[in-house]
CSV table of C-alpha atoms in Angstrom, one decimal:
chain,number,residue,atom,x,y,z
A,1,MET,CA,-64.6,42.6,-36.1
A,2,ASN,CA,-64.2,39.2,-38.0
A,3,ASP,CA,-60.7,39.0,-36.4
A,4,PRO,CA,-60.9,40.4,-33.0
A,5,ILE,CA,-57.4,39.3,-31.9
A,6,GLY,CA,-55.9,40.3,-35.2
A,7,ASN,CA,-57.7,43.7,-35.1
A,8,TYR,CA,-57.3,44.3,-31.3
A,9,PHE,CA,-54.7,47.0,-31.6
A,10,ASP,CA,-56.9,48.6,-34.2
A,11,HIS,CA,-59.2,49.7,-31.5
A,12,PRO,CA,-57.4,51.3,-28.8
A,13,PHE,CA,-58.9,51.6,-25.3
A,14,SER,CA,-58.5,54.3,-22.7
A,15,ILE,CA,-57.2,53.3,-19.2
A,16,ASP,CA,-60.6,54.2,-17.8
A,17,GLN,CA,-62.2,51.9,-20.3
A,18,VAL,CA,-60.0,49.0,-19.4
A,19,GLN,CA,-60.6,49.4,-15.7
A,20,ARG,CA,-64.3,49.3,-16.2
A,21,LEU,CA,-64.1,46.3,-18.3
A,22,ILE,CA,-61.9,44.3,-15.9
A,23,ALA,CA,-63.8,45.5,-12.7
A,24,PRO,CA,-67.1,47.1,-13.4
A,25,ASP,CA,-68.8,49.3,-10.7
A,26,ASN,CA,-71.4,46.6,-10.0
A,27,ILE,CA,-68.9,43.6,-9.7
A,28,LYS,CA,-70.5,42.7,-6.3
A,29,ASP,CA,-74.0,42.6,-7.6
A,30,ILE,CA,-72.8,40.5,-10.6
A,31,SER,CA,-71.0,38.0,-8.3
A,32,LYS,CA,-73.8,37.7,-5.9
A,33,SER,CA,-76.3,37.1,-8.7
A,34,ILE,CA,-74.1,34.3,-10.0
A,35,LEU,CA,-73.7,32.7,-6.5
A,36,ILE,CA,-77.7,32.8,-6.2
A,37,LYS,CA,-78.1,31.3,-9.7
A,38,ALA,CA,-75.6,28.5,-8.7
A,39,GLU,CA,-77.2,27.7,-5.4
A,40,ASN,CA,-80.7,27.5,-7.1
A,41,GLU,CA,-79.4,25.2,-10.0
A,42,PHE,CA,-77.3,22.9,-7.6
A,43,PRO,CA,-78.9,22.4,-4.1
A,44,GLY,CA,-76.6,21.5,-1.1
A,45,ILE,CA,-75.7,17.9,-0.4
A,46,THR,CA,-78.4,16.2,1.8
A,47,LEU,CA,-77.7,14.1,4.9
A,48,GLU,CA,-78.2,10.9,3.1
A,49,GLN,CA,-75.8,11.7,0.3
A,50,THR,CA,-73.1,12.7,3.0
A,51,ALA,CA,-73.7,9.4,4.8
A,52,TRP,CA,-73.5,7.5,1.6
A,53,ASP,CA,-70.2,9.2,0.8
A,54,ILE,CA,-68.7,8.5,4.2
A,55,LEU,CA,-69.8,4.7,4.1
A,56,THR,CA,-68.4,4.5,0.5
A,57,LYS,CA,-65.0,5.8,1.7
A,58,LEU,CA,-65.2,3.7,4.9
A,59,SER,CA,-65.9,0.6,2.9
A,60,VAL,CA,-62.6,1.2,0.9
A,61,GLU,CA,-60.6,1.9,4.1
A,62,VAL,CA,-62.1,-1.3,5.7
A,63,LYS,CA,-61.0,-3.3,2.7
A,64,ALA,CA,-57.6,-1.9,2.7
A,65,PHE,CA,-57.3,-2.5,6.5
A,66,GLU,CA,-58.5,-6.1,5.9
A,67,LYS,CA,-55.9,-6.6,3.3
A,68,ALA,CA,-53.3,-5.1,5.3
A,69,LYS,CA,-54.2,-7.3,8.3
A,70,CYS,CA,-54.0,-10.4,6.2
A,71,GLU,CA,-50.5,-9.2,4.9
A,72,GLU,CA,-49.3,-8.5,8.6
A,73,GLN,CA,-50.4,-12.1,9.5
A,74,LYS,CA,-48.3,-13.5,6.6
A,75,GLU,CA,-45.3,-11.3,7.4
A,76,LYS,CA,-45.5,-12.2,11.2
A,77,LEU,CA,-45.4,-16.0,10.1
A,78,PHE,CA,-42.4,-15.2,7.8
A,79,LEU,CA,-40.7,-13.4,10.5
A,80,THR,CA,-41.3,-16.2,12.9
A,81,HIS,CA,-39.8,-18.7,10.6
A,82,ALA,CA,-37.0,-16.3,9.7
A,83,THR,CA,-36.3,-15.7,13.4
A,84,SER,CA,-36.5,-19.4,14.1
A,85,LEU,CA,-34.0,-20.2,11.3
A,86,HIS,CA,-31.9,-17.4,12.2
A,87,ASP,CA,-31.6,-18.3,16.0
A,88,THR,CA,-31.1,-21.9,14.8
A,89,PHE,CA,-28.3,-20.9,12.6
A,90,ILE,CA,-26.6,-18.7,15.2
A,91,LEU,CA,-26.8,-21.5,17.9
A,92,SER,CA,-25.6,-24.0,15.4
A,93,ARG,CA,-22.8,-21.6,14.3
A,94,ASP,CA,-21.6,-20.6,17.7
A,95,ALA,CA,-21.5,-24.3,18.7
A,96,VAL,CA,-19.3,-25.1,15.8
A,97,LEU,CA,-17.2,-22.0,16.6
A,98,ILE,CA,-16.9,-22.8,20.2
A,99,ASP,CA,-15.8,-26.4,19.3
A,100,ILE,CA,-13.2,-24.9,17.1
A,101,TYR,CA,-12.0,-22.3,19.6
A,102,ASN,CA,-11.7,-25.0,22.3
A,103,GLU,CA,-9.6,-27.3,19.7
A,104,ILE,CA,-7.3,-24.5,18.9
A,105,LYS,CA,-7.0,-22.9,22.4
A,106,GLU,CA,-4.2,-25.0,23.7
A,107,MET,CA,-2.0,-24.6,20.7
A,108,PHE,CA,-2.7,-20.8,20.5
A,109,VAL,CA,-1.8,-20.3,24.2
A,110,LYS,CA,1.3,-22.5,23.7
A,111,LEU,CA,2.5,-20.7,20.6
A,112,TYR,CA,1.9,-17.2,22.5
A,113,ARG,CA,3.7,-18.6,25.5
A,114,ASP,CA,6.5,-19.7,23.4
A,115,LEU,CA,7.0,-16.3,21.9
A,116,HIS,CA,6.8,-14.4,25.1
A,117,SER,CA,8.6,-17.0,27.3
A,118,ASP,CA,10.8,-14.2,28.7
A,119,GLU,CA,7.8,-12.6,30.5
A,120,ASN,CA,6.4,-13.4,33.8
A,121,GLU,CA,2.7,-13.4,32.6
A,122,ILE,CA,1.1,-16.7,32.8
A,123,PHE,CA,-0.9,-16.0,29.6
A,124,ASP,CA,-4.3,-17.7,29.1
A,125,ALA,CA,-7.3,-16.6,26.8
A,126,ALA,CA,-11.0,-17.2,26.4
A,127,LEU,CA,-12.2,-17.4,22.8
A,128,GLU,CA,-15.9,-16.9,22.2
A,129,PRO,CA,-18.0,-16.2,19.0
A,130,SER,CA,-19.6,-12.6,19.0
A,131,GLU,CA,-22.1,-12.1,16.0
A,132,ALA,CA,-19.7,-12.1,13.1
A,133,ALA,CA,-16.5,-11.6,15.1
A,134,LEU,CA,-14.4,-13.3,17.7
A,135,ASP,CA,-15.0,-12.1,21.3
A,136,PHE,CA,-11.4,-12.6,22.6
A,137,VAL,CA,-10.3,-11.8,26.2
A,138,ASP,CA,-7.2,-12.7,28.0
A,139,ASP,CA,-5.8,-12.6,31.6
A,140,PHE,CA,-3.4,-9.9,32.1
A,141,TYR,CA,-1.0,-10.8,34.9
A,142,GLY,CA,-3.7,-12.3,37.1
A,143,ARG,CA,-5.8,-9.1,36.9
A,144,GLY,CA,-8.8,-10.8,35.2
A,145,PRO,CA,-10.0,-11.0,31.6
A,146,HIS,CA,-9.6,-8.0,29.4
A,147,PRO,CA,-9.8,-7.5,25.6
A,148,PRO,CA,-6.2,-7.5,24.2
A,149,ASN,CA,-6.3,-3.7,23.2
A,150,ALA,CA,-7.2,-2.8,26.7
A,151,LEU,CA,-3.9,-3.5,28.4
A,152,HIS,CA,-1.4,-5.3,25.8
A,153,SER,CA,0.9,-3.5,23.6
A,154,GLU,CA,0.5,-3.4,19.8
A,155,GLY,CA,3.4,-5.7,19.5
A,156,HIS,CA,1.8,-8.2,21.9
A,157,GLN,CA,-1.5,-7.9,20.1
A,158,ASP,CA,0.2,-8.7,16.7
A,159,SER,CA,1.8,-11.7,18.3
A,160,MET,CA,-1.7,-12.8,19.4
A,161,GLY,CA,-2.8,-12.4,15.9
A,162,VAL,CA,0.1,-14.4,14.3
A,163,CYS,CA,-0.5,-17.2,16.9
A,164,LEU,CA,-4.2,-17.3,16.3
A,165,PHE,CA,-3.7,-17.5,12.5
A,166,LEU,CA,-1.2,-20.4,13.0
A,167,ALA,CA,-3.5,-22.3,15.3
A,168,LEU,CA,-6.5,-21.8,13.0
A,169,TYR,CA,-4.1,-22.9,9.9
A,170,GLU,CA,-3.2,-26.1,11.6
A,171,LYS,CA,-6.7,-26.8,12.5
A,172,PHE,CA,-8.2,-26.3,9.0
A,173,THR,CA,-5.3,-27.5,6.6
A,174,HIS,CA,-3.8,-30.2,8.5
A,175,GLY,CA,-3.2,-33.0,5.9
A,176,LEU,CA,-4.6,-30.8,3.1
A,177,ILE,CA,-2.3,-27.8,2.7
A,178,ASP,CA,1.3,-27.6,3.5
A,179,LEU,CA,2.1,-24.2,2.6
A,180,ILE,CA,1.9,-21.3,5.2
A,181,ILE,CA,2.0,-17.7,3.8
A,182,LEU,CA,3.1,-14.9,6.2
A,183,ASP,CA,3.2,-11.4,4.7
A,184,ASP,CA,4.9,-8.9,6.8
A,185,VAL,CA,3.7,-10.3,10.0
A,186,VAL,CA,6.5,-8.9,12.2
A,187,MET,CA,6.1,-5.2,11.5
A,188,SER,CA,4.8,-4.6,15.0
A,189,VAL,CA,6.2,-7.6,16.8
A,190,ASP,CA,9.0,-6.3,18.8
A,191,CYS,CA,12.5,-7.3,17.9
A,192,ASN,CA,13.2,-9.3,21.0
A,193,HIS,CA,10.4,-11.7,20.2
A,194,ARG,CA,11.1,-12.1,16.4
A,195,ARG,CA,13.7,-14.7,17.1
A,196,ALA,CA,11.2,-16.5,19.2
A,197,LEU,CA,8.8,-16.6,16.4
A,198,CYS,CA,11.6,-18.1,14.1
A,199,LYS,CA,12.1,-20.8,16.7
A,200,SER,CA,8.5,-21.4,17.0
A,201,LEU,CA,8.1,-21.8,13.3
A,202,SER,CA,11.0,-24.2,13.3
A,203,GLU,CA,9.8,-26.4,16.1
A,204,ASN,CA,6.1,-26.5,15.3
A,205,PHE,CA,6.0,-26.3,11.4
A,206,GLN,CA,8.8,-28.4,10.2
A,207,GLU,CA,6.8,-30.2,7.7
A,208,LYS,CA,5.4,-27.0,6.1
A,209,GLN,CA,6.5,-25.0,3.2
A,210,LEU,CA,6.8,-21.3,4.3
A,211,LEU,CA,6.4,-18.3,2.1
A,212,ILE,CA,7.4,-15.2,4.0
A,213,THR,CA,7.7,-11.6,3.0
A,214,THR,CA,9.3,-9.0,5.2
A,215,HIS,CA,10.9,-5.6,5.1
A,216,ASP,CA,13.0,-6.5,8.2
A,217,ARG,CA,16.5,-7.5,7.2
A,218,ILE,CA,17.3,-8.7,10.8
A,219,TRP,CA,14.3,-11.1,10.8
A,220,ALA,CA,15.3,-12.4,7.3
A,221,MET,CA,18.8,-13.0,8.8
A,222,GLN,CA,17.2,-14.7,11.8
A,223,LEU,CA,15.0,-16.9,9.4
A,224,LYS,CA,18.2,-17.8,7.7
A,225,GLN,CA,20.2,-18.5,10.8
A,226,ASN,CA,17.5,-20.7,12.4
A,227,GLY,CA,17.4,-22.8,9.2
A,228,ILE,CA,13.9,-21.9,8.1
A,229,VAL,CA,15.3,-20.6,4.9
A,230,ASP,CA,18.6,-20.7,3.1
A,231,SER,CA,20.4,-18.2,0.8
A,232,ASN,CA,19.1,-20.0,-2.3
A,233,SER,CA,15.5,-19.6,-1.5
A,234,MET,CA,15.7,-15.9,-0.4
A,235,TYR,CA,14.8,-13.2,-2.9
A,236,GLU,CA,15.4,-9.5,-2.3
A,237,PHE,CA,13.1,-6.9,-4.2
A,238,PHE,CA,14.5,-3.4,-4.5
A,239,ASN,CA,14.5,-0.2,-6.6
A,240,TRP,CA,10.7,-0.6,-7.6
A,241,ASP,CA,9.8,1.2,-10.9
A,242,ILE,CA,6.4,1.9,-12.1
A,243,GLU,CA,7.2,0.9,-15.6
A,244,LEU,CA,9.8,-1.9,-15.0
A,245,GLY,CA,8.7,-3.2,-11.6
A,246,PRO,CA,11.2,-4.2,-9.0
A,247,GLN,CA,14.7,-5.4,-9.4
A,248,VAL,CA,15.4,-8.8,-7.9
A,249,ASN,CA,18.4,-10.1,-6.0
A,250,ASP,CA,17.8,-13.9,-5.7
A,251,ILE,CA,20.5,-14.4,-2.9
A,252,VAL,CA,20.0,-12.2,0.2
A,253,ASP,CA,23.4,-12.7,1.7
A,254,ILE,CA,26.1,-10.4,2.9
A,255,TRP,CA,28.6,-12.2,0.7
A,256,SER,CA,27.0,-11.2,-2.6
A,257,ARG,CA,26.8,-7.6,-1.5
A,258,ILE,CA,30.5,-7.6,-0.4
A,259,GLN,CA,31.5,-9.2,-3.6
A,260,LYS,CA,30.0,-6.3,-5.7
A,261,ASP,CA,32.0,-3.8,-3.5
A,262,ILE,CA,35.3,-6.0,-4.0
A,263,ASP,CA,34.6,-6.1,-7.9
A,264,ASN,CA,34.3,-2.3,-7.7
A,265,ASN,CA,37.6,-2.1,-5.7
A,266,ASP,CA,35.6,-0.5,-2.9
A,267,ILE,CA,37.3,-1.9,0.1
A,268,PRO,CA,35.9,0.5,2.6
A,269,ALA,CA,32.5,-0.3,1.8
A,270,ALA,CA,33.2,-4.1,1.7
A,271,ALA,CA,34.7,-3.9,5.1
A,272,ALA,CA,31.8,-1.9,6.5
A,273,LYS,CA,29.5,-4.6,5.3
A,274,LEU,CA,31.6,-7.2,6.8
A,275,ARG,CA,31.8,-5.7,10.1
A,276,ARG,CA,28.0,-5.0,10.2
A,277,GLY,CA,27.3,-8.5,9.0
A,278,GLY,CA,29.5,-9.9,11.5
A,279,GLU,CA,28.2,-8.0,14.4
A,280,GLN,CA,24.6,-9.2,13.3
A,281,PHE,CA,25.8,-12.9,12.8
A,282,PHE,CA,27.8,-13.1,16.1
A,283,SER,CA,25.1,-11.6,18.2
A,284,GLU,CA,22.9,-14.4,17.2
A,285,VAL,CA,25.9,-16.8,17.7
A,286,CYS,CA,26.5,-15.5,21.2
A,287,ASP,CA,23.0,-15.7,22.1
A,288,ASN,CA,22.6,-19.3,20.7
A,289,LEU,CA,25.9,-20.5,22.5
A,290,LEU,CA,25.1,-18.6,25.8
A,291,ALA,CA,28.5,-16.8,25.2
A,292,ARG,CA,29.8,-14.6,28.0
A,293,VAL,CA,29.6,-11.0,26.3
A,294,PRO,CA,30.7,-8.0,28.4
A,295,PHE,CA,27.7,-6.0,29.4
A,296,HIS,CA,27.2,-2.5,28.0
A,297,ILE,CA,24.6,-0.4,29.4
A,298,ASP,CA,23.8,1.3,26.2
A,299,GLY,CA,23.3,-2.1,24.4
A,300,ASN,CA,25.7,-1.3,21.8
A,301,TYR,CA,28.2,-4.1,20.8
A,302,ASN,CA,30.8,-3.9,18.2
A,303,LEU,CA,32.4,-6.9,16.3
A,304,GLY,CA,35.2,-7.3,18.9
A,305,ASP,CA,32.6,-7.5,21.7
A,306,LEU,CA,30.9,-10.3,20.0
A,307,LEU,CA,33.4,-12.3,18.0
A,308,PHE,CA,35.9,-13.3,20.6
A,309,PRO,CA,33.2,-14.3,23.2
A,310,ALA,CA,31.6,-16.6,20.4
A,311,MET,CA,35.0,-18.1,19.5
A,312,SER,CA,35.8,-18.8,23.1
A,313,GLN,CA,32.5,-20.3,24.0
A,314,ILE,CA,32.5,-22.7,21.0
A,315,LYS,CA,36.2,-23.7,22.0
A,316,TYR,CA,34.8,-24.4,25.6
A,317,LEU,CA,31.9,-26.4,24.3
A,318,LEU,CA,33.8,-28.6,22.2
A,319,LYS,CA,36.1,-29.2,25.0
A,320,GLU,CA,33.3,-30.1,27.2
A,321,ALA,CA,31.8,-32.5,24.3
A,322,LYS,CA,35.0,-34.2,24.3
A,323,LYS,CA,35.1,-34.8,28.0
A,324,SER,CA,31.5,-35.9,28.0
A,325,GLU,CA,32.0,-38.4,25.3
A,326,ALA,CA,35.2,-39.6,27.0
A,327,SER,CA,33.3,-40.1,30.2
A,328,TRP,CA,30.7,-42.2,28.5
A,329,LYS,CA,32.8,-44.0,26.0
A,330,GLY,CA,36.3,-43.8,27.1
A,331,THR,CA,37.3,-41.8,24.0
A,332,PRO,CA,36.2,-38.6,22.6
A,333,LEU,CA,34.4,-38.8,19.2
A,334,ASP,CA,36.7,-38.4,16.2
A,335,GLU,CA,34.2,-36.0,14.7
A,336,ILE,CA,34.6,-33.7,17.7
A,337,GLN,CA,38.5,-33.9,17.3
A,338,VAL,CA,38.4,-33.2,13.7
A,339,LEU,CA,36.1,-30.3,14.2
A,340,ASP,CA,38.3,-29.0,16.9
A,341,GLU,CA,41.3,-29.2,14.7
A,342,LYS,CA,39.4,-27.2,12.0
A,343,ARG,CA,38.5,-24.7,14.7
A,344,LYS,CA,42.1,-24.1,15.6
A,345,LYS,CA,43.1,-23.4,12.0
A,346,ILE,CA,40.1,-21.1,11.2
A,347,PHE,CA,40.5,-19.1,14.4
A,348,GLY,CA,44.1,-18.8,13.7
A,349,THR,CA,43.5,-17.2,10.5
A,350,VAL,CA,40.8,-14.9,11.5
A,351,ALA,CA,43.0,-13.7,14.4
A,352,ASP,CA,45.7,-12.8,11.6
A,353,GLU,CA,43.2,-11.1,9.3
A,354,GLN,CA,40.6,-9.4,11.5
A,355,TRP,CA,42.5,-6.4,12.2
A,356,ALA,CA,42.1,-5.2,8.5
A,357,ILE,CA,38.3,-4.6,9.0
A,358,ASN,CA,38.4,-1.6,11.2
A,359,VAL,CA,41.4,-0.2,9.5
A,360,ASN,CA,39.3,0.0,6.2
A,361,VAL,CA,36.1,1.0,7.8
A,362,HIS,CA,37.7,4.0,9.4
A,363,PHE,CA,39.8,6.6,7.6
A,364,ASN,CA,43.5,5.7,7.6
A,365,GLU,CA,45.6,7.5,5.1
A,366,TRP,CA,47.9,4.7,4.9
A,367,ALA,CA,45.3,2.0,4.5
A,368,ASN,CA,45.5,1.5,0.7
A,369,PHE,CA,44.1,-1.9,0.5
A,370,THR,CA,43.4,-3.5,-2.9
A,371,ARG,CA,40.7,-6.3,-3.7
A,372,ASN,CA,43.5,-8.8,-3.5
A,373,ASP,CA,44.6,-7.5,-0.1
A,374,PHE,CA,41.1,-7.8,1.3
A,375,ILE,CA,40.0,-11.0,-0.3
A,376,PRO,CA,41.9,-13.3,2.3
A,377,VAL,CA,39.9,-11.3,5.1
A,378,ILE,CA,36.6,-12.2,3.5
A,379,GLU,CA,37.6,-15.6,3.0
A,380,ALA,CA,38.6,-16.1,6.6
A,381,PHE,CA,35.4,-14.8,7.8
A,382,GLN,CA,33.3,-16.8,5.3
A,383,ASN,CA,35.0,-19.9,6.8
A,384,LEU,CA,34.3,-18.7,10.4
A,385,PHE,CA,30.6,-18.1,9.5
A,386,ASP,CA,30.6,-21.5,8.1
A,387,PHE,CA,32.1,-23.1,11.1
A,388,PHE,CA,29.1,-22.0,13.3
A,389,THR,CA,26.6,-23.1,10.7
A,390,CYS,CA,25.3,-26.6,9.8
A,391,GLU,CA,26.1,-27.3,6.1
A,392,LYS,CA,22.9,-29.4,6.0
A,393,CYS,CA,20.1,-27.2,7.4
A,394,ASN,CA,21.9,-23.8,7.4
A,395,SER,CA,21.1,-23.2,11.1
A,396,THR,CA,23.6,-21.7,13.5
A,397,LEU,CA,24.8,-24.2,16.3
A,398,TYR,CA,23.0,-23.6,19.7
A,399,VAL,CA,23.0,-25.0,23.2
A,400,VAL,CA,20.1,-26.7,24.9
A,401,LEU,CA,19.7,-26.4,28.5
A,402,ASP,CA,18.4,-28.8,31.0
A,403,GLY,CA,17.3,-26.3,33.6
A,404,THR,CA,20.3,-24.2,34.1
A,405,GLU,CA,22.9,-26.8,33.1
A,406,LEU,CA,24.3,-27.3,29.7
A,407,ASN,CA,22.8,-30.5,28.1
A,408,ASN,CA,23.8,-30.6,24.4
A,409,LEU,CA,25.2,-28.7,21.5
A,410,ARG,CA,23.4,-29.2,18.3
A,411,CYS,CA,22.0,-27.8,15.1
A,412,LYS,CA,18.4,-27.6,14.0
A,413,CYS,CA,18.4,-30.8,11.9
A,414,ASP,CA,20.4,-32.8,14.4
A,415,TYR,CA,23.2,-33.4,12.0
A,416,TYR,CA,25.3,-32.0,14.6
A,417,HIS,CA,24.4,-33.1,18.2
A,418,TRP,CA,27.0,-33.5,21.0
A,419,ASN,CA,26.3,-34.4,24.4
A,420,LEU,CA,27.6,-31.9,27.1
A,421,VAL,CA,26.5,-34.0,30.3
A,422,LYS,CA,29.4,-36.0,31.7
A,423,LYS,CA,28.6,-39.5,33.1
């Protein structure tokens, strides 16, 4: 059998032979003899050897322990230094932040109170640093300090956020940066306070350049009416396309949209826009001039509800301005006289033309106006809008009160400013 493996299958074994080869009958005796032989050849470990092995292992462990102890002492030293640095940093940071919050608190509270001057709440706030955030609590109608999200609405919280941003902006950029960017900040600020935000921006940030984005057309119009922006600096983005991007309208103004309808000879659409724009514009005018508008419990006011009270109120205010000037100087200002004559002419034209708006908004079979028929109506209302608007700052005229008494009639830039108090 020179090649046992190669010739293995040449020598077949029976099953009985295979069993005896793998597990012979005397397997126990063979195993026992092997064990005895091994014990004789390799005697058991002595106590001395066992002790030596233990000491050797212990020596290794002791050295590892001593090394770990040394490392622990170094790490504790590092921890002590790091803790000291951290605590010093936190104390220094908090001291700086507390100083900042103390410096901006007055302006923050003032801005918020200006925005919510119509509410009875005497607003106050405590600003303190908390780890990497601001721990901010405010007094809710005298019921103690609470986090803003505990009791205030989302609109009030957003108002606080805007006011806090503006206060911080003024603190850190005063004399350095004259640009304020407000990106969709009125999405949750309720509509009753958006006009107040316009007024606050106008009064507190006159020297700043404002870059404002909004989805809210009403607030865009309020910004314009308060003289914060004018038509030439307003851009409308619409019809966004993934390939071409948005389309841009560089004058967000009702007149441009009305003119498109006129060019298309779509008089009903032009009339609807004029009425809608007039209702929006004269609601602002009536509010600014404290006009006497008939109350509607549902809060819905059409153009007629707003237009005539606004016209009546400006007539009354100009009359009072003339009386005031006469009481102080003996004769009213020529400027007021000229403006009042202009008023009579414009108001007369509007009275003649305004009927055509509703006729074209609603279905009337006989109302077949052409562009040439409706252009005089548009021109009459453009002149009327302009009459209530300062040509210098584009703000609408408004009344300033002294308590509950009329004090003066003016525009934002003071180009128009007439005393209403008699001598």
